[in-house]
């Protein structure tokens, strides 16, 4: 399989990648790049990046044929922090209702399953077909395409121990970011904040 993620890779319109990060307090975040979000250099430089990210995604959505033992559901809830202006429902309440409905119908494939039963934060990258078309509703400052904003917040938290040992090394680690505080992470700074992989 060709690995499209490599040192020097740059985001562009076409493929959406999901990568995984751990903050300085051990909480787990799922980062959806929406085509324009950077992926930390430490992931790109690790070799086989696309393969390990796909393996983690399959695992957290309980689709993996290799890793078939999963932690018990957290049975928590989630809060909508910010949401995209460009697409989808236009209020927090409607966003939450949309995900609640999808959770009941398509669990565990719903995005809502990640905060509710896995205990993960979800960060979305600002998308759009041109700058300014999309922005995170609920954020007062300026944003650029690719900036990651806090989208869904869990009420019960997962940890690195919820992953098989073979997948832990695919999770980028930050010693500066606190998911409970940092609502927006600038795209241009993502590699400065996530500088190591778990276990390094």
N, CA and C atoms as an extended XYZ file, in Angstrom:
600
Properties=species:S:1:pos:R:3:atomname:S:1:resname:S:1:resid:I:1 pbc="F F F"
N         0.840       -1.197        0.000 N   UNK     1
C         0.000        0.000        0.000 CA  UNK     1
C         0.877        1.250        0.000 C   UNK     1
N         0.540        2.197       -0.858 N   UNK     2
C         1.283        3.445       -0.910 CA  UNK     2
C         0.931        4.301        0.294 C   UNK     2
N         1.957        4.829        0.951 N   UNK     3
C         1.746        5.703        2.100 CA  UNK     3
C         1.843        7.139        1.619 C   UNK     3
N         0.712        7.829        1.610 N   UNK     4
C         0.689        9.210        1.128 CA  UNK     4
C         1.236       10.193        2.147 C   UNK     4
N         1.348        9.765        3.398 N   UNK     5
C         1.873       10.635        4.448 CA  UNK     5
C         3.362       10.368        4.612 C   UNK     5
N         4.154       11.387        4.456 N   UNK     6
C         5.610       11.253        4.464 CA  UNK     6
C         6.210       12.576        4.920 C   UNK     6
N         7.480       12.591        5.295 N   UNK     7
C         8.120       13.852        5.672 CA  UNK     7
C         7.972       14.881        4.550 C   UNK     7
N         7.535       16.081        4.920 N   UNK     8
C         7.320       17.128        3.932 CA  UNK     8
C         5.915       17.182        3.376 C   UNK     8
N         5.065       16.202        3.740 N   UNK     9
C         3.670       16.228        3.292 CA  UNK     9
C         3.001       17.533        3.697 C   UNK     9
N         2.141       18.054        2.819 N   UNK    10
C         1.383       19.260        3.110 CA  UNK    10
C        -0.099       19.009        2.853 C   UNK    10
N        -0.959       19.580        3.685 N   UNK    11
C        -2.395       19.379        3.491 CA  UNK    11
C        -2.877       20.030        2.202 C   UNK    11
N        -3.864       19.404        1.595 N   UNK    12
C        -4.468       19.942        0.385 CA  UNK    12
C        -5.866       19.363        0.250 C   UNK    12
N        -6.645       19.967       -0.624 N   UNK    13
C        -8.007       19.491       -0.827 CA  UNK    13
C        -7.990       18.060       -1.359 C   UNK    13
N        -8.844       17.232       -0.820 N   UNK    14
C        -8.948       15.868       -1.324 CA  UNK    14
C        -9.198       14.845       -0.238 C   UNK    14
N        -8.169       14.514        0.530 N   UNK    15
C        -8.271       13.434        1.508 CA  UNK    15
C        -8.326       14.007        2.922 C   UNK    15
N        -9.255       13.496        3.711 N   UNK    16
C        -9.343       13.876        5.122 CA  UNK    16
C        -8.610       12.824        5.944 C   UNK    16
N        -7.675       13.288        6.760 N   UNK    17
C        -6.918       12.400        7.643 CA  UNK    17
C        -7.331       12.633        9.093 C   UNK    17
N        -7.288       11.571        9.860 N   UNK    18
C        -7.528       11.651       11.299 CA  UNK    18
C        -6.282       11.166       12.019 C   UNK    18
N        -5.800       11.980       12.971 N   UNK    19
C        -4.659       11.570       13.781 CA  UNK    19
C        -5.021       11.727       15.251 C   UNK    19
N        -4.165       11.228       16.122 N   UNK    20
C        -4.510       11.095       17.531 CA  UNK    20
C        -3.413       11.699       18.391 C   UNK    20
N        -3.832       12.456       19.399 N   UNK    21
C        -2.872       13.115       20.274 CA  UNK    21
C        -3.230       12.943       21.738 C   UNK    21
N        -2.220       13.035       22.589 N   UNK    22
C        -2.407       12.989       24.035 CA  UNK    22
C        -1.896       14.292       24.625 C   UNK    22
N        -2.694       14.922       25.494 N   UNK    23
C        -2.266       16.192       26.078 CA  UNK    23
C        -1.374       15.952       27.293 C   UNK    23
N        -0.949       17.035       27.924 N   UNK    24
C         0.017       16.925       29.014 CA  UNK    24
C        -0.561       16.257       30.252 C   UNK    24
N        -1.889       16.108       30.293 N   UNK    25
C        -2.543       15.449       31.422 CA  UNK    25
C        -2.993       14.025       31.100 C   UNK    25
N        -2.612       13.536       29.928 N   UNK    26
C        -2.937       12.160       29.574 CA  UNK    26
C        -4.280       11.958       28.917 C   UNK    26
N        -4.984       13.035       28.606 N   UNK    27
C        -6.265       12.906       27.914 CA  UNK    27
C        -6.023       12.744       26.412 C   UNK    27
N        -6.954       12.073       25.749 N   UNK    28
C        -6.794       11.713       24.345 CA  UNK    28
C        -7.680       12.587       23.466 C   UNK    28
N        -7.106       13.062       22.373 N   UNK    29
C        -7.848       13.844       21.395 CA  UNK    29
C        -7.797       13.198       20.021 C   UNK    29
N        -8.915       13.274       19.318 N   UNK    30
C        -9.012       12.815       17.933 CA  UNK    30
C        -9.039       14.063       17.055 C   UNK    30
N        -8.083       14.175       16.154 N   UNK    31
C        -7.929       15.370       15.331 CA  UNK    31
C        -8.305       15.050       13.885 C   UNK    31
N        -9.361       15.699       13.399 N   UNK    32
C        -9.843       15.499       12.034 CA  UNK    32
C        -9.352       16.672       11.198 C   UNK    32
N        -8.487       16.408       10.225 N   UNK    33
C        -7.805       17.522        9.559 CA  UNK    33
C        -8.642       18.213        8.485 C   UNK    33
N        -9.778       17.621        8.096 N   UNK    34
C       -10.671       18.258        7.120 CA  UNK    34
C        -9.921       18.815        5.913 C   UNK    34
N        -8.963       18.069        5.439 N   UNK    35
C        -8.115       18.380        4.276 CA  UNK    35
C        -7.027       19.404        4.575 C   UNK    35
N        -7.296       20.408        5.420 N   UNK    36
C        -6.399       21.558        5.532 CA  UNK    36
C        -5.556       21.579        6.798 C   UNK    36
N        -5.826       20.715        7.737 N   UNK    37
C        -5.060       20.716        8.980 CA  UNK    37
C        -3.719       20.017        8.829 C   UNK    37
N        -2.691       20.616        9.396 N   UNK    38
C        -1.377       19.976        9.405 CA  UNK    38
C        -1.420       18.716       10.280 C   UNK    38
N        -0.538       17.800        9.992 N   UNK    39
C        -0.304       16.627       10.826 CA  UNK    39
C         1.079       16.788       11.432 C   UNK    39
N         1.252       16.546       12.727 N   UNK    40
C         2.558       16.784       13.359 CA  UNK    40
C         3.699       16.101       12.612 C   UNK    40
N         4.805       16.819       12.492 N   UNK    41
C         5.979       16.265       11.810 CA  UNK    41
C         6.412       14.943       12.429 C   UNK    41
N         6.248       14.832       13.747 N   UNK    42
C         6.710       13.624       14.427 CA  UNK    42
C         5.950       12.386       13.939 C   UNK    42
N         4.710       12.571       13.505 N   UNK    43
C         3.956       11.466       12.908 CA  UNK    43
C         4.447       11.198       11.488 C   UNK    43
N         4.605       12.263       10.715 N   UNK    44
C         5.025       12.114        9.317 CA  UNK    44
C         6.411       11.493        9.209 C   UNK    44
N         7.263       11.778       10.183 N   UNK    45
C         8.645       11.297       10.145 CA  UNK    45
C         8.800        9.879       10.674 C   UNK    45
N         7.719        9.312       11.182 N   UNK    46
C         7.811        8.041       11.900 CA  UNK    46
C         7.856        6.832       10.971 C   UNK    46
N         7.489        7.006        9.717 N   UNK    47
C         7.476        5.871        8.795 CA  UNK    47
C         6.196        5.063        8.935 C   UNK    47
N         5.523        4.824        7.824 N   UNK    48
C         4.268        4.071        7.868 CA  UNK    48
C         3.151        4.810        8.559 C   UNK    48
N         3.156        6.147        8.445 N   UNK    49
C         2.190        6.968        9.183 CA  UNK    49
C         0.754        6.624        8.818 C   UNK    49
N         0.482        6.521        7.533 N   UNK    50
C        -0.895        6.280        7.114 CA  UNK    50
C        -1.406        4.938        7.622 C   UNK    50
N        -0.541        3.946        7.631 N   UNK    51
C        -0.936        2.627        8.101 CA  UNK    51
C        -1.298        2.609        9.571 C   UNK    51
N        -0.486        3.246       10.400 N   UNK    52
C        -0.763        3.233       11.839 CA  UNK    52
C        -1.986        4.084       12.162 C   UNK    52
N        -2.172        5.219       11.454 N   UNK    53
C        -3.354        6.041       11.699 CA  UNK    53
C        -4.621        5.296       11.286 C   UNK    53
N        -4.559        4.592       10.175 N   UNK    54
C        -5.717        3.787        9.761 CA  UNK    54
C        -6.014        2.699       10.789 C   UNK    54
N        -4.974        2.071       11.307 N   UNK    55
C        -5.162        0.999       12.288 CA  UNK    55
C        -5.801        1.531       13.568 C   UNK    55
N        -5.372        2.723       14.005 N   UNK    56
C        -5.967        3.308       15.211 CA  UNK    56
C        -7.417        3.682       14.948 C   UNK    56
N        -7.688        4.282       13.789 N   UNK    57
C        -9.065        4.656       13.458 CA  UNK    57
C        -9.979        3.438       13.432 C   UNK    57
N        -9.512        2.366       12.811 N   UNK    58
C       -10.320        1.144       12.774 CA  UNK    58
C       -10.574        0.621       14.181 C   UNK    58
N        -9.579        0.733       15.036 N   UNK    59
C        -9.733        0.238       16.402 CA  UNK    59
C       -10.750        1.066       17.185 C   UNK    59
N       -10.634        2.394       17.140 N   UNK    60
C       -11.532        3.213       17.961 CA  UNK    60
C       -12.968        3.146       17.454 C   UNK    60
N       -13.149        2.823       16.173 N   UNK    61
C       -14.502        2.647       15.638 CA  UNK    61
C       -14.950        1.183       15.688 C   UNK    61
N       -14.127        0.344       16.329 N   UNK    62
C       -14.430       -1.077       16.526 CA  UNK    62
C       -14.645       -1.812       15.207 C   UNK    62
N       -13.829       -1.449       14.215 N   UNK    63
C       -13.874       -2.106       12.910 CA  UNK    63
C       -12.633       -2.952       12.637 C   UNK    63
N       -11.714       -3.009       13.579 N   UNK    64
C       -10.445       -3.689       13.345 CA  UNK    64
C       -10.616       -5.203       13.302 C   UNK    64
N        -9.957       -5.827       12.323 N   UNK    65
C        -9.915       -7.284       12.255 CA  UNK    65
C        -8.750       -7.849       13.062 C   UNK    65
N        -7.847       -6.968       13.480 N   UNK    66
C        -6.644       -7.392       14.201 CA  UNK    66
C        -6.817       -7.229       15.700 C   UNK    66
N        -7.319       -6.068       16.111 N   UNK    67
C        -7.502       -5.768       17.535 CA  UNK    67
C        -8.999       -5.797       17.832 C   UNK    67
N        -9.436       -6.860       18.448 N   UNK    68
C       -10.875       -7.097       18.583 CA  UNK    68
C       -11.365       -7.073       20.029 C   UNK    68
N       -10.476       -6.719       20.945 N   UNK    69
C       -10.867       -6.595       22.349 CA  UNK    69
C       -10.886       -5.115       22.703 C   UNK    69
N       -12.023       -4.640       23.200 N   UNK    70
C       -12.201       -3.219       23.452 CA  UNK    70
C       -12.521       -2.964       24.918 C   UNK    70
N       -12.118       -1.793       25.439 N   UNK    71
C       -12.500       -1.446       26.811 CA  UNK    71
C       -14.020       -1.338       26.935 C   UNK    71
N       -14.514       -1.484       28.135 N   UNK    72
C       -15.935       -1.271       28.372 CA  UNK    72
C       -16.303        0.161       28.016 C   UNK    72
N       -17.517        0.350       27.499 N   UNK    73
C       -17.980        1.699       27.188 CA  UNK    73
C       -17.932        2.581       28.430 C   UNK    73
N       -17.577        3.844       28.230 N   UNK    74
C       -17.518        4.798       29.343 CA  UNK    74
C       -18.919        5.201       29.803 C   UNK    74
N       -19.882        5.149       28.863 N   UNK    75
C       -21.265        5.541       29.175 CA  UNK    75
C       -21.342        6.951       29.732 C   UNK    75
N       -20.574        7.848       29.133 N   UNK    76
C       -20.609        9.249       29.533 CA  UNK    76
C       -21.548       10.040       28.644 C   UNK    76
N       -21.231       11.301       28.489 N   UNK    77
C       -22.006       12.196       27.633 CA  UNK    77
C       -21.000       13.076       26.907 C   UNK    77
N       -21.470       14.050       26.173 N   UNK    78
C       -20.558       14.980       25.522 CA  UNK    78
C       -21.177       16.365       25.464 C   UNK    78
N       -20.309       17.347       25.357 N   UNK    79
C       -20.704       18.744       25.229 CA  UNK    79
C       -20.189       19.248       23.892 C   UNK    79
N       -21.008       19.988       23.176 N   UNK    80
C       -20.557       20.654       21.958 CA  UNK    80
C       -19.919       21.972       22.368 C   UNK    80
N       -18.638       22.127       22.083 N   UNK    81
C       -17.950       23.373       22.418 CA  UNK    81
C       -18.109       24.370       21.274 C   UNK    81
N       -17.392       24.157       20.175 N   UNK    82
C       -17.550       24.969       18.968 CA  UNK    82
C       -17.940       24.051       17.816 C   UNK    82
N       -18.471       24.629       16.754 N   UNK    83
C       -18.901       23.812       15.622 CA  UNK    83
C       -18.705       24.600       14.331 C   UNK    83
N       -18.645       23.903       13.185 N   UNK    84
C       -18.324       24.588       11.933 CA  UNK    84
C       -19.456       25.470       11.434 C   UNK    84
N       -19.092       26.661       10.983 N   UNK    85
C       -20.082       27.570       10.407 CA  UNK    85
C       -20.478       27.151        9.000 C   UNK    85
N       -19.564       26.458        8.322 N   UNK    86
C       -19.711       26.191        6.889 CA  UNK    86
C       -20.765       25.141        6.589 C   UNK    86
N       -20.790       24.086        7.376 N   UNK    87
C       -21.693       22.978        7.091 CA  UNK    87
C       -22.422       22.543        8.356 C   UNK    87
N       -23.535       21.838        8.169 N   UNK    88
C       -24.213       21.212        9.293 CA  UNK    88
C       -25.149       22.135       10.049 C   UNK    88
N       -25.681       21.647       11.184 N   UNK    89
C       -26.605       22.429       12.003 CA  UNK    89
C       -25.973       23.731       12.489 C   UNK    89
N       -26.815       24.700       12.817 N   UNK    90
C       -26.330       26.044       13.125 CA  UNK    90
C       -26.457       26.440       14.590 C   UNK    90
N       -26.811       25.506       15.454 N   UNK    91
C       -26.803       25.773       16.894 CA  UNK    91
C       -26.179       24.576       17.608 C   UNK    91
N       -25.656       24.817       18.815 N   UNK    92
C       -25.081       23.721       19.598 CA  UNK    92
C       -26.119       22.642       19.873 C   UNK    92
N       -27.335       23.083       20.163 N   UNK    93
C       -28.391       22.133       20.495 CA  UNK    93
C       -28.699       21.203       19.317 C   UNK    93
N       -28.713       21.773       18.112 N   UNK    94
C       -29.006       20.956       16.935 CA  UNK    94
C       -27.840       20.037       16.587 C   UNK    94
N       -26.613       20.516       16.812 N   UNK    95
C       -25.453       19.651       16.597 CA  UNK    95
C       -25.515       18.462       17.545 C   UNK    95
N       -25.814       18.742       18.809 N   UNK    96
C       -25.877       17.662       19.799 CA  UNK    96
C       -26.990       16.671       19.457 C   UNK    96
N       -28.129       17.188       19.024 N   UNK    97
C       -29.230       16.301       18.668 CA  UNK    97
C       -28.863       15.420       17.478 C   UNK    97
N       -28.183       16.009       16.498 N   UNK    98
C       -27.752       15.238       15.333 CA  UNK    98
C       -26.873       14.070       15.753 C   UNK    98
N       -25.911       14.335       16.639 N   UNK    99
C       -25.000       13.273       17.057 CA  UNK    99
C       -25.678       12.279       17.991 C   UNK    99
N       -26.579       12.763       18.824 N   UNK   100
C       -27.326       11.826       19.673 CA  UNK   100
C       -28.135       10.851       18.822 C   UNK   100
N       -28.738       11.368       17.758 N   UNK   101
C       -29.520       10.510       16.863 CA  UNK   101
C       -28.625        9.495       16.166 C   UNK   101
N       -27.457        9.945       15.711 N   UNK   102
C       -26.558        9.034       15.005 CA  UNK   102
C       -25.968        8.003       15.957 C   UNK   102
N       -25.773        8.394       17.210 N   UNK   103
C       -25.236        7.460       18.199 CA  UNK   103
C       -26.187        6.296       18.410 C   UNK   103
N       -27.457        6.586       18.458 N   UNK   104
C       -28.431        5.533       18.708 CA  UNK   104
C       -28.607        4.624       17.491 C   UNK   104
N       -28.312        5.161       16.296 N   UNK   105
C       -28.563        4.389       15.077 CA  UNK   105
C       -27.335        3.633       14.578 C   UNK   105
N       -26.159        4.228       14.706 N   UNK   106
C       -24.982        3.656       14.046 CA  UNK   106
C       -23.821        3.415       14.994 C   UNK   106
N       -24.043        3.463       16.292 N   UNK   107
C       -22.986        3.144       17.249 CA  UNK   107
C       -22.327        1.825       16.825 C   UNK   107
N       -20.986        1.707       16.756 N   UNK   108
C       -19.981        2.649       17.244 CA  UNK   108
C       -19.353        3.544       16.177 C   UNK   108
N       -19.984        3.680       15.012 N   UNK   109
C       -19.388        4.481       13.945 CA  UNK   109
C       -19.655        5.972       14.089 C   UNK   109
N       -20.617        6.346       14.910 N   UNK   110
C       -20.915        7.762       15.097 CA  UNK   110
C       -19.744        8.486       15.743 C   UNK   110
N       -19.498        9.718       15.292 N   UNK   111
C       -18.498       10.548       15.966 CA  UNK   111
C       -18.832       10.696       17.446 C   UNK   111
N       -20.121       10.718       17.780 N   UNK   112
C       -20.513       10.888       19.179 CA  UNK   112
C       -20.028        9.744       20.050 C   UNK   112
N       -19.824        8.570       19.456 N   UNK   113
C       -19.344        7.439       20.241 CA  UNK   113
C       -17.956        7.698       20.811 C   UNK   113
N       -17.167        8.524       20.131 N   UNK   114
C       -15.798        8.769       20.590 CA  UNK   114
C       -15.767        9.505       21.923 C   UNK   114
N       -16.501       10.602       22.110 N   UNK   115
C       -16.537       11.187       23.452 CA  UNK   115
C       -17.394       10.401       24.444 C   UNK   115
N       -18.520        9.862       24.000 N   UNK   116
C       -19.466        9.231       24.923 CA  UNK   116
C       -18.920        7.924       25.490 C   UNK   116
N       -18.445        7.042       24.629 N   UNK   117
C       -18.049        5.704       25.076 CA  UNK   117
C       -16.550        5.447       25.072 C   UNK   117
N       -15.797        6.261       24.341 N   UNK   118
C       -14.336        6.136       24.360 CA  UNK   118
C       -13.692        7.179       25.266 C   UNK   118
N       -14.393        8.276       25.513 N   UNK   119
C       -13.854        9.315       26.388 CA  UNK   119
C       -12.829       10.210       25.720 C   UNK   119
N       -12.941       10.391       24.393 N   UNK   120
C       -11.973       11.186       23.646 CA  UNK   120
C       -12.549       12.553       23.281 C   UNK   120
N       -11.691       13.555       23.313 N   UNK   121
C       -12.019       14.855       22.733 CA  UNK   121
C       -11.990       14.734       21.214 C   UNK   121
N       -12.779       15.560       20.537 N   UNK   122
C       -12.670       15.675       19.084 CA  UNK   122
C       -12.340       17.119       18.726 C   UNK   122
N       -11.274       17.271       17.974 N   UNK   123
C       -10.893       18.569       17.414 CA  UNK   123
C       -11.095       18.517       15.906 C   UNK   123
N       -11.715       19.560       15.376 N   UNK   124
C       -11.933       19.699       13.934 CA  UNK   124
C       -11.020       20.790       13.391 C   UNK   124
N       -10.531       20.608       12.172 N   UNK   125
C        -9.799       21.679       11.501 CA  UNK   125
C       -10.780       22.563       10.739 C   UNK   125
N       -10.513       23.865       10.765 N   UNK   126
C       -11.304       24.808        9.973 CA  UNK   126
C       -11.160       24.427        8.501 C   UNK   126
N       -12.291       24.311        7.824 N   UNK   127
C       -12.235       23.903        6.421 CA  UNK   127
C       -12.749       25.013        5.517 C   UNK   127
N       -13.409       24.661        4.427 N   UNK   128
C       -13.896       25.654        3.485 CA  UNK   128
C       -13.167       25.577        2.159 C   UNK   128
N       -13.745       26.192        1.139 N   UNK   129
C       -13.118       26.221       -0.181 CA  UNK   129
C       -12.272       27.467       -0.382 C   UNK   129
N       -12.378       28.417        0.557 N   UNK   130
C       -11.516       29.597        0.545 CA  UNK   130
C       -11.480       30.160        1.963 C   UNK   130
N       -10.435       30.922        2.311 N   UNK   131
C       -10.318       31.460        3.673 CA  UNK   131
C       -11.529       32.307        4.054 C   UNK   131
N       -12.026       32.078        5.247 N   UNK   132
C       -13.154       32.836        5.757 CA  UNK   132
C       -14.501       32.202        5.503 C   UNK   132
N       -14.554       31.208        4.618 N   UNK   133
C       -15.833       30.556        4.355 CA  UNK   133
C       -16.282       29.741        5.559 C   UNK   133
N       -15.326       29.158        6.268 N   UNK   134
C       -15.620       28.384        7.472 CA  UNK   134
C       -14.904       29.009        8.658 C   UNK   134
N       -15.497       28.863        9.827 N   UNK   135
C       -14.878       29.292       11.085 CA  UNK   135
C       -15.599       28.566       12.217 C   UNK   135
N       -14.964       28.451       13.376 N   UNK   136
C       -15.635       27.783       14.495 CA  UNK   136
C       -16.615       28.722       15.197 C   UNK   136
N       -17.884       28.381       15.152 N   UNK   137
C       -18.898       29.173       15.848 CA  UNK   137
C       -18.668       29.038       17.349 C   UNK   137
N       -18.555       30.173       18.034 N   UNK   138
C       -18.286       30.163       19.464 CA  UNK   138
C       -16.891       30.627       19.815 C   UNK   138
N       -16.072       30.899       18.790 N   UNK   139
C       -14.716       31.405       19.026 CA  UNK   139
C       -14.671       32.873       18.651 C   UNK   139
N       -14.130       33.698       19.543 N   UNK   140
C       -14.162       35.144       19.347 CA  UNK   140
C       -13.021       35.681       18.491 C   UNK   140
N       -11.917       34.933       18.402 N   UNK   141
C       -10.762       35.430       17.665 CA  UNK   141
C       -10.800       35.067       16.188 C   UNK   141
N        -9.746       35.442       15.490 N   UNK   142
C        -9.605       35.098       14.079 CA  UNK   142
C        -9.038       33.687       13.938 C   UNK   142
N        -9.439       33.016       12.893 N   UNK   143
C        -8.909       31.678       12.614 CA  UNK   143
C        -8.508       31.584       11.151 C   UNK   143
N        -7.673       30.599       10.863 N   UNK   144
C        -7.249       30.327        9.500 CA  UNK   144
C        -7.635       28.903        9.128 C   UNK   144
N        -7.723       28.641        7.849 N   UNK   145
C        -8.012       27.280        7.392 CA  UNK   145
C        -6.968       26.332        7.952 C   UNK   145
N        -7.430       25.237        8.535 N   UNK   146
C        -6.524       24.257        9.124 CA  UNK   146
C        -6.339       24.382       10.617 C   UNK   146
N        -6.696       25.528       11.210 N   UNK   147
C        -6.621       25.642       12.670 CA  UNK   147
C        -7.546       24.604       13.297 C   UNK   147
N        -7.082       23.969       14.354 N   UNK   148
C        -7.878       22.942       15.025 CA  UNK   148
C        -8.644       23.544       16.200 C   UNK   148
N        -9.950       23.328       16.229 N   UNK   149
C       -10.770       23.832       17.330 CA  UNK   149
C       -11.470       22.670       18.033 C   UNK   149
N       -11.736       22.897       19.319 N   UNK   150
C       -12.364       21.859       20.145 CA  UNK   150
C       -13.840       21.749       19.778 C   UNK   150
N       -14.218       20.601       19.303 N   UNK   151
C       -15.561       20.374       18.759 CA  UNK   151
C       -16.448       19.664       19.779 C   UNK   151
N       -16.097       18.446       20.134 N   UNK   152
C       -16.877       17.661       21.087 CA  UNK   152
C       -16.022       17.334       22.301 C   UNK   152
N       -16.613       17.508       23.481 N   UNK   153
C       -15.894       17.356       24.751 CA  UNK   153
C       -16.535       16.233       25.559 C   UNK   153
N       -15.766       15.239       25.985 N   UNK   154
C       -16.333       14.142       26.781 CA  UNK   154
C       -16.565       14.563       28.227 C   UNK   154
N       -17.439       13.839       28.903 N   UNK   155
C       -17.641       14.067       30.339 CA  UNK   155
C       -16.955       12.992       31.179 C   UNK   155
N       -16.650       11.865       30.568 N   UNK   156
C       -15.869       10.796       31.192 CA  UNK   156
C       -14.689       10.548       30.258 C   UNK   156
N       -13.495       10.376       30.821 N   UNK   157
C       -12.301       10.447       29.990 CA  UNK   157
C       -11.621        9.099       29.779 C   UNK   157
N       -11.187        8.890       28.534 N   UNK   158
C       -10.355        7.753       28.207 CA  UNK   158
C        -8.898        8.078       28.440 C   UNK   158
N        -8.036        7.098       28.187 N   UNK   159
C        -6.603        7.295       28.394 CA  UNK   159
C        -5.824        6.420       27.423 C   UNK   159
N        -4.520        6.560       27.458 N   UNK   160
C        -3.639        5.760       26.608 CA  UNK   160
C        -3.802        4.268       26.898 C   UNK   160
N        -4.225        3.939       28.102 N   UNK   161
C        -4.387        2.534       28.478 CA  UNK   161
C        -5.573        1.864       27.790 C   UNK   161
N        -6.386        2.658       27.097 N   UNK   162
C        -7.503        2.098       26.346 CA  UNK   162
C        -7.079        1.577       24.975 C   UNK   162
N        -5.795        1.725       24.638 N   UNK   163
C        -5.290        1.281       23.343 CA  UNK   163
C        -4.414        0.046       23.506 C   UNK   163
N        -4.418       -0.837       22.527 N   UNK   164
C        -3.453       -1.946       22.542 CA  UNK   164
C        -2.029       -1.402       22.496 C   UNK   164
N        -1.103       -2.127       23.091 N   UNK   165
C         0.290       -1.675       23.117 CA  UNK   165
C         0.821       -1.404       21.717 C   UNK   165
N         0.399       -2.195       20.748 N   UNK   166
C         0.911       -2.054       19.383 CA  UNK   166
C         0.481       -0.753       18.719 C   UNK   166
N        -0.581       -0.119       19.225 N   UNK   167
C        -1.089        1.113       18.615 CA  UNK   167
C        -0.680        2.368       19.374 C   UNK   167
N        -0.229        2.211       20.595 N   UNK   168
C         0.107        3.383       21.410 CA  UNK   168
C         1.189        4.237       20.771 C   UNK   168
N         2.117        3.592       20.065 N   UNK   169
C         3.233        4.326       19.470 CA  UNK   169
C         2.802        5.225       18.319 C   UNK   169
N         1.552        5.115       17.875 N   UNK   170
C         1.039        5.968       16.810 CA  UNK   170
C         0.354        7.222       17.305 C   UNK   170
N         0.427        7.469       18.611 N   UNK   171
C        -0.246        8.625       19.212 CA  UNK   171
C         0.785        9.691       19.556 C   UNK   171
N         0.573       10.896       19.024 N   UNK   172
C         1.482       12.015       19.272 CA  UNK   172
C         1.214       12.599       20.654 C   UNK   172
N         2.265       13.061       21.313 N   UNK   173
C         2.168       13.526       22.701 CA  UNK   173
C         2.609       14.986       22.796 C   UNK   173
N         1.844       15.763       23.571 N   UNK   174
C         2.186       17.163       23.824 CA  UNK   174
C         2.484       17.368       25.301 C   UNK   174
N         3.498       18.181       25.583 N   UNK   175
C         3.759       18.561       26.974 CA  UNK   175
C         3.338       19.998       27.234 C   UNK   175
N         2.603       20.595       26.287 N   UNK   176
C         2.145       21.982       26.439 CA  UNK   176
C         0.630       22.122       26.373 C   UNK   176
N        -0.034       21.264       25.629 N   UNK   177
C        -1.472       21.401       25.396 CA  UNK   177
C        -2.268       20.759       26.526 C   UNK   177
N        -3.334       21.439       26.928 N   UNK   178
C        -4.295       20.939       27.912 CA  UNK   178
C        -5.663       20.988       27.246 C   UNK   178
N        -6.222       19.841       26.920 N   UNK   179
C        -7.490       19.811       26.197 CA  UNK   179
C        -8.632       20.455       26.980 C   UNK   179
N        -8.525       20.512       28.300 N   UNK   180
C        -9.589       21.145       29.079 CA  UNK   180
C        -9.551       22.662       28.956 C   UNK   180
N        -8.429       23.201       28.496 N   UNK   181
C        -8.237       24.654       28.420 CA  UNK   181
C        -8.095       25.141       26.984 C   UNK   181
N        -7.327       24.424       26.192 N   UNK   182
C        -6.959       24.890       24.852 CA  UNK   182
C        -8.052       24.564       23.845 C   UNK   182
N        -8.855       25.578       23.559 N   UNK   183
C        -9.992       25.396       22.658 CA  UNK   183
C        -9.586       25.494       21.194 C   UNK   183
N        -8.486       26.173       20.921 N   UNK   184
C        -8.026       26.323       19.548 CA  UNK   184
C        -6.516       26.155       19.500 C   UNK   184
N        -6.052       25.358       18.547 N   UNK   185
C        -4.626       25.130       18.346 CA  UNK   185
C        -4.298       25.568       16.926 C   UNK   185
N        -3.444       26.568       16.802 N   UNK   186
C        -3.114       27.111       15.485 CA  UNK   186
C        -2.476       26.043       14.606 C   UNK   186
N        -2.917       25.994       13.372 N   UNK   187
C        -2.402       25.003       12.430 CA  UNK   187
C        -0.885       25.092       12.297 C   UNK   187
N        -0.381       26.306       12.230 N   UNK   188
C         1.056       26.498       12.009 CA  UNK   188
C         1.893       26.069       13.212 C   UNK   188
N         1.243       25.859       14.360 N   UNK   189
C         1.970       25.512       15.584 CA  UNK   189
C         1.826       24.053       15.975 C   UNK   189
N         1.128       23.267       15.164 N   UNK   190
C         0.776       21.919       15.605 CA  UNK   190
C         2.012       21.069       15.873 C   UNK   190
N         3.043       21.218       15.057 N   UNK   191
C         4.254       20.407       15.252 CA  UNK   191
C         5.078       20.886       16.435 C   UNK   191
N         4.891       22.135       16.836 N   UNK   192
C         5.587       22.657       18.014 CA  UNK   192
C         4.973       22.110       19.297 C   UNK   192
N         3.687       21.826       19.248 N   UNK   193
C         2.994       21.332       20.441 CA  UNK   193
C         3.065       19.812       20.569 C   UNK   193
N         3.057       19.115       19.448 N   UNK   194
C         3.122       17.650       19.468 CA  UNK   194
C         4.467       17.241       18.881 C   UNK   194
N         5.431       16.995       19.763 N   UNK   195
C         6.824       16.818       19.336 CA  UNK   195
C         7.357       15.406       19.529 C   UNK   195
N         6.619       14.561       20.226 N   UNK   196
C         7.083       13.189       20.441 CA  UNK   196
C         5.926       12.218       20.220 C   UNK   196
N         6.278       10.958       20.026 N   UNK   197
C         5.289        9.896       19.950 CA  UNK   197
C         5.280        9.157       21.282 C   UNK   197
N         4.142        8.580       21.619 N   UNK   198
C         4.052        7.874       22.892 CA  UNK   198
C         5.100        6.764       22.949 C   UNK   198
N         5.785        6.703       24.067 N   UNK   199
C         6.802        5.681       24.272 CA  UNK   199
C         8.203        6.096       23.895 C   UNK   199
N         8.331        7.241       23.230 N   UNK   200
C         9.670        7.713       22.852 CA  UNK   200
C        10.360        8.401       24.020 C   UNK   200
